[in-house]
mmCIF file of C-alpha atoms in Angstrom:
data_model
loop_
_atom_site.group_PDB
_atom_site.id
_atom_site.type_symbol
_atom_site.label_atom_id
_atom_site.label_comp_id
_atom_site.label_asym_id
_atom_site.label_seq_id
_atom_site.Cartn_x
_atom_site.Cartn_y
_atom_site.Cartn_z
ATOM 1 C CA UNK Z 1 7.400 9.889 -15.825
ATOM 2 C CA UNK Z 2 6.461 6.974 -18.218
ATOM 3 C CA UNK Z 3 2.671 6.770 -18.905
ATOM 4 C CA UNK Z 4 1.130 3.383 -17.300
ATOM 5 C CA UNK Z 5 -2.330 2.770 -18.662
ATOM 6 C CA UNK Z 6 -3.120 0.746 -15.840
ATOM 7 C CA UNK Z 7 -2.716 3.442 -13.468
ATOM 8 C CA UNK Z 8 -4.923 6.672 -13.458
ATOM 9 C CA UNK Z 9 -3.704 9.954 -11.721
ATOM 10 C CA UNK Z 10 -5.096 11.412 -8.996
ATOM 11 C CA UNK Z 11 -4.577 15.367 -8.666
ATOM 12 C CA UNK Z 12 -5.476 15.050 -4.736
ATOM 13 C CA UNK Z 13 -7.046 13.019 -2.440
ATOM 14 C CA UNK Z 14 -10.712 13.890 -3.418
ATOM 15 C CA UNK Z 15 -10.512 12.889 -6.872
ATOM 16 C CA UNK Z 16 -8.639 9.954 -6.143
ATOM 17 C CA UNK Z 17 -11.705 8.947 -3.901
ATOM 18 C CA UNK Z 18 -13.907 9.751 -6.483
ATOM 19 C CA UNK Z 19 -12.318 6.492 -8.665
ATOM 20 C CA UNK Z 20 -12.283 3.944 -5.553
ATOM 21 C CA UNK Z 21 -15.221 2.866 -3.197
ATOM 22 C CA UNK Z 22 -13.911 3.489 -0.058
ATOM 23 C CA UNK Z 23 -12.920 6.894 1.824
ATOM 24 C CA UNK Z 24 -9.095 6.956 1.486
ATOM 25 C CA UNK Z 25 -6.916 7.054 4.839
ATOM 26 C CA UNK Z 26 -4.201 9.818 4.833
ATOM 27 C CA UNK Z 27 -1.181 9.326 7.022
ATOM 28 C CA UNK Z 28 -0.731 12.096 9.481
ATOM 29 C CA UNK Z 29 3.059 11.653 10.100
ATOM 30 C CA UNK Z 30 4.771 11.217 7.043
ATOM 31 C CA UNK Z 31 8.918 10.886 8.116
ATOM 32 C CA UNK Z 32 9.362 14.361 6.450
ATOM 33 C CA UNK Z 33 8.314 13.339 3.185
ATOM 34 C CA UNK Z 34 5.723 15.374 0.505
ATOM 35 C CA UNK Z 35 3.005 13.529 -1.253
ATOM 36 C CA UNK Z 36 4.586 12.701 -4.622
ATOM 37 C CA UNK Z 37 1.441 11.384 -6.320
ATOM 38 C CA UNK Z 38 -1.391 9.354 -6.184
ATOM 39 C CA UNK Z 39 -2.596 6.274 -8.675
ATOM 40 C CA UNK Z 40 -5.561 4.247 -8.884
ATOM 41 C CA UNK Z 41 -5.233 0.817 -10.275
ATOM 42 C CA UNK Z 42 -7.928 1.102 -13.289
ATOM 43 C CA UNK Z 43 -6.935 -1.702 -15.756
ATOM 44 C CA UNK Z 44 -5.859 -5.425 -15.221
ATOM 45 C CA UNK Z 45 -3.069 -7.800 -16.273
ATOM 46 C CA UNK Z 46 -5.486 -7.994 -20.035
ATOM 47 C CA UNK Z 47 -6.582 -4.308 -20.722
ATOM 48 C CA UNK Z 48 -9.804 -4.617 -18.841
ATOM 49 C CA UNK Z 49 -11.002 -1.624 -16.797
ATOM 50 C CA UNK Z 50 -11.548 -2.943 -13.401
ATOM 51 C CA UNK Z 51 -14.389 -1.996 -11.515
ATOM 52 C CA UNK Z 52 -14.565 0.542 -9.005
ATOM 53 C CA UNK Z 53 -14.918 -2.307 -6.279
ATOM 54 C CA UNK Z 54 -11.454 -3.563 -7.327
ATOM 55 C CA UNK Z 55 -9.333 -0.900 -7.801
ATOM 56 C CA UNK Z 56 -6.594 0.092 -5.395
ATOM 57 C CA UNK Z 57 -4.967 3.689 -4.250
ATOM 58 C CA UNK Z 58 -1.479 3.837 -3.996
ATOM 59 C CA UNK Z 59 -0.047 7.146 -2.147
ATOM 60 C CA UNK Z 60 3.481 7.517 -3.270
ATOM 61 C CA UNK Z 61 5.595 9.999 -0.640
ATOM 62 C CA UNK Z 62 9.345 9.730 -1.979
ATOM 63 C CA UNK Z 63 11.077 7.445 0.756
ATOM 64 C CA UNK Z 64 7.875 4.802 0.805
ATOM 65 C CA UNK Z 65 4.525 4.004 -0.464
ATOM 66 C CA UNK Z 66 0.826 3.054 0.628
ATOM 67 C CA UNK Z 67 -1.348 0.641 -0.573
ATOM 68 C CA UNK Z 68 -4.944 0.792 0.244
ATOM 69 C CA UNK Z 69 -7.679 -1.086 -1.329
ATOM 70 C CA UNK Z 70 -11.062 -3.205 -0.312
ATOM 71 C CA UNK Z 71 -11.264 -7.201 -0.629
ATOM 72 C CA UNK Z 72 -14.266 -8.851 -1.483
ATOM 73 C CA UNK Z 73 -14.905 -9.613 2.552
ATOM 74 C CA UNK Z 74 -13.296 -9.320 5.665
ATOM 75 C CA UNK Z 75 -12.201 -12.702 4.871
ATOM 76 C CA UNK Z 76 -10.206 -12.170 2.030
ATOM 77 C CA UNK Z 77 -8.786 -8.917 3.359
ATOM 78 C CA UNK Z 78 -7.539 -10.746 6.401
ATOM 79 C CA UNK Z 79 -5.969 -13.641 4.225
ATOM 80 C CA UNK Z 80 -4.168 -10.719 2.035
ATOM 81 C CA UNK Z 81 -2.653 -9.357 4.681
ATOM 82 C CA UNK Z 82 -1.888 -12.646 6.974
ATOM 83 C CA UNK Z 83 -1.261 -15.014 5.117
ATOM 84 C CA UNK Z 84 0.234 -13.583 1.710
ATOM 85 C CA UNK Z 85 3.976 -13.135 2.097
ATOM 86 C CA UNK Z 86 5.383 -9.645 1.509
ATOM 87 C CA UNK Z 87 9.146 -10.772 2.055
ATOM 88 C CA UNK Z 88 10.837 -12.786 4.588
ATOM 89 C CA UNK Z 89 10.450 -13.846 8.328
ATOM 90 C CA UNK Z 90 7.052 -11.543 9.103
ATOM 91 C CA UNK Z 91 6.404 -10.628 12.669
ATOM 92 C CA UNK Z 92 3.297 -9.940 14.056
ATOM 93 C CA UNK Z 93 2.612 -6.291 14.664
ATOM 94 C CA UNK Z 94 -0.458 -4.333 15.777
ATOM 95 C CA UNK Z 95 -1.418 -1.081 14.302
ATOM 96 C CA UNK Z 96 -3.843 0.790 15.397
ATOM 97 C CA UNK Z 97 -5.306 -2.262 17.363
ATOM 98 C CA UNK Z 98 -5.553 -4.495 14.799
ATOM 99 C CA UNK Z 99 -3.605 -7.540 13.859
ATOM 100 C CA UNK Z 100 -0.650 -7.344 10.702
ATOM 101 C CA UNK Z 101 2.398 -8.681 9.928
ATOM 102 C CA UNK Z 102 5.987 -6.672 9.162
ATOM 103 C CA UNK Z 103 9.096 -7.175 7.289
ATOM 104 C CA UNK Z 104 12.064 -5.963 7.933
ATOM 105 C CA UNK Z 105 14.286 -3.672 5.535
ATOM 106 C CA UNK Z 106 16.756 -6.217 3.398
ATOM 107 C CA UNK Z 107 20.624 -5.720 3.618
ATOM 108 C CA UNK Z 108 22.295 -2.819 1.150
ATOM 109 C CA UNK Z 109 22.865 -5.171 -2.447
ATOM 110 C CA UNK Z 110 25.980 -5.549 -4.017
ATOM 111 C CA UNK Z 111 26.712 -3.189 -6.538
ATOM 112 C CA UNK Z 112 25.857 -4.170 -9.584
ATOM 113 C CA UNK Z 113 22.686 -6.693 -8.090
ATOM 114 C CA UNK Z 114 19.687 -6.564 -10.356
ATOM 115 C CA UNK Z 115 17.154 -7.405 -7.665
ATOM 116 C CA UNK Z 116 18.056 -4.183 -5.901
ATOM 117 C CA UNK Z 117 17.131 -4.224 -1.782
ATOM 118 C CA UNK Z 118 13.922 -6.238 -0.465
ATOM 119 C CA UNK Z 119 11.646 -3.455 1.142
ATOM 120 C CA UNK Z 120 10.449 -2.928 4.691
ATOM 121 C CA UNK Z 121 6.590 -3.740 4.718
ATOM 122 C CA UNK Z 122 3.997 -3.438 7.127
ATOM 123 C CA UNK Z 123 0.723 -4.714 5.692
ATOM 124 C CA UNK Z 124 -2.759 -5.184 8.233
ATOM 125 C CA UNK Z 125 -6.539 -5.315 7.208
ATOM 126 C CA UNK Z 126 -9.448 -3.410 8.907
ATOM 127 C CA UNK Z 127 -12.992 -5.378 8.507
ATOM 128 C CA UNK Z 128 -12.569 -5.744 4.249
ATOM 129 C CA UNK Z 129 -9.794 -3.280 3.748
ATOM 130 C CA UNK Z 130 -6.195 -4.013 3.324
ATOM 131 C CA UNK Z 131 -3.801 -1.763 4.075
ATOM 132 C CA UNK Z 132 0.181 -1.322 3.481
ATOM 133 C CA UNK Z 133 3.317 0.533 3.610
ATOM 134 C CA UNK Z 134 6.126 -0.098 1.884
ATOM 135 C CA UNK Z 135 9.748 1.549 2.070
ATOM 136 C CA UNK Z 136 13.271 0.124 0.279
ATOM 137 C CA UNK Z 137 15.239 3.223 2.752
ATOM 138 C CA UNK Z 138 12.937 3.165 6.097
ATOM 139 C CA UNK Z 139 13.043 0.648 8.609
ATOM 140 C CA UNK Z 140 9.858 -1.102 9.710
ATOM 141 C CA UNK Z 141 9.827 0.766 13.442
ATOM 142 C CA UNK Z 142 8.933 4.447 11.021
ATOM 143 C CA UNK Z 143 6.558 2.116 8.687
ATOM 144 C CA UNK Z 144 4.516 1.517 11.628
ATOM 145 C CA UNK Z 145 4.230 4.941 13.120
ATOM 146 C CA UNK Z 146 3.480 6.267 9.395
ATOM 147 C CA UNK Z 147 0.698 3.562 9.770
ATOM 148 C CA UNK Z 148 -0.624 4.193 12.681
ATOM 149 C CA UNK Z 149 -0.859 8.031 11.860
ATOM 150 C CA UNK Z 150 -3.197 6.641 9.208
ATOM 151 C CA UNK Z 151 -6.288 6.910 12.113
ATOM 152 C CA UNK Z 152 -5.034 10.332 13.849
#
């Protein structure tokens, strides 16, 4: 794996809450995929370590991803995951009772297509924390229970 200095490594879920401000959700039901790894988003677009207020964990299980970080407000946090587009038609979902937005898995490219295949996404907020889950091979009906296991 290519080093990314704007990533750090987590060895396991305690140390990677050790470099964010927020207690971490773990999914419970993960479609028979291992924990790969986990990153924390340390360093901007410029070099600059980001503060521990700004950073963002991704868990990355094989067949999809999560995305957890902490806007500035509940606000903000409901904007990012509203109002933000994260691919094309979004439906409204619920997860876990509150309010998000899904997209379904794009069509299998042609061979040879650069852009490769538009992921499933199912992306919500809780108070001033966004949350998402990501997959290019699952379809959005195994996104959400994945995301609702994130509160069993």
């Amino acid at each position: 794996m290519v080093h990314n200095p704007h990533f750090e490594t987590a060895a396991d879920w305690a140390q990677a809450a050790a470099l964010v401000d927020f207690e971490p959700r773990r999914p419970a039901f993960t479609a028979g995929f291992a924990l790969q790894s986990l990153a924390v988003h340390v360093m901007d677009h410029r070099k600059r370590r980001l503060p521990v207020s700004a950073r963002s964990l991704e868990a990355h299980y094989g067949g999809f991803v999560i995305d957890q970080k902490r806007a500035s407000c509940a606000a903000q946090a409901r904007h990012l995951a509203l109002s933000r587009p994260h691919g094309r038609a979004p439906a409204t979902v619920q997860v876990a009772g509150q309010e998000g937005r899904s997209y379904a898995l794009g069509p299998v490219p042609e061979s040879g297509d650069i852009d490769g295949r538009s992921p499933a996404v199912v992306v919500w907020h809780e108070g001033d924390r966004v949350y998402l889950v990501a997959s290019d091979q699952l379809e959005v009906a195994t996104l959400l229970r994945i995301a609702v296991s994130l509160y069993d």
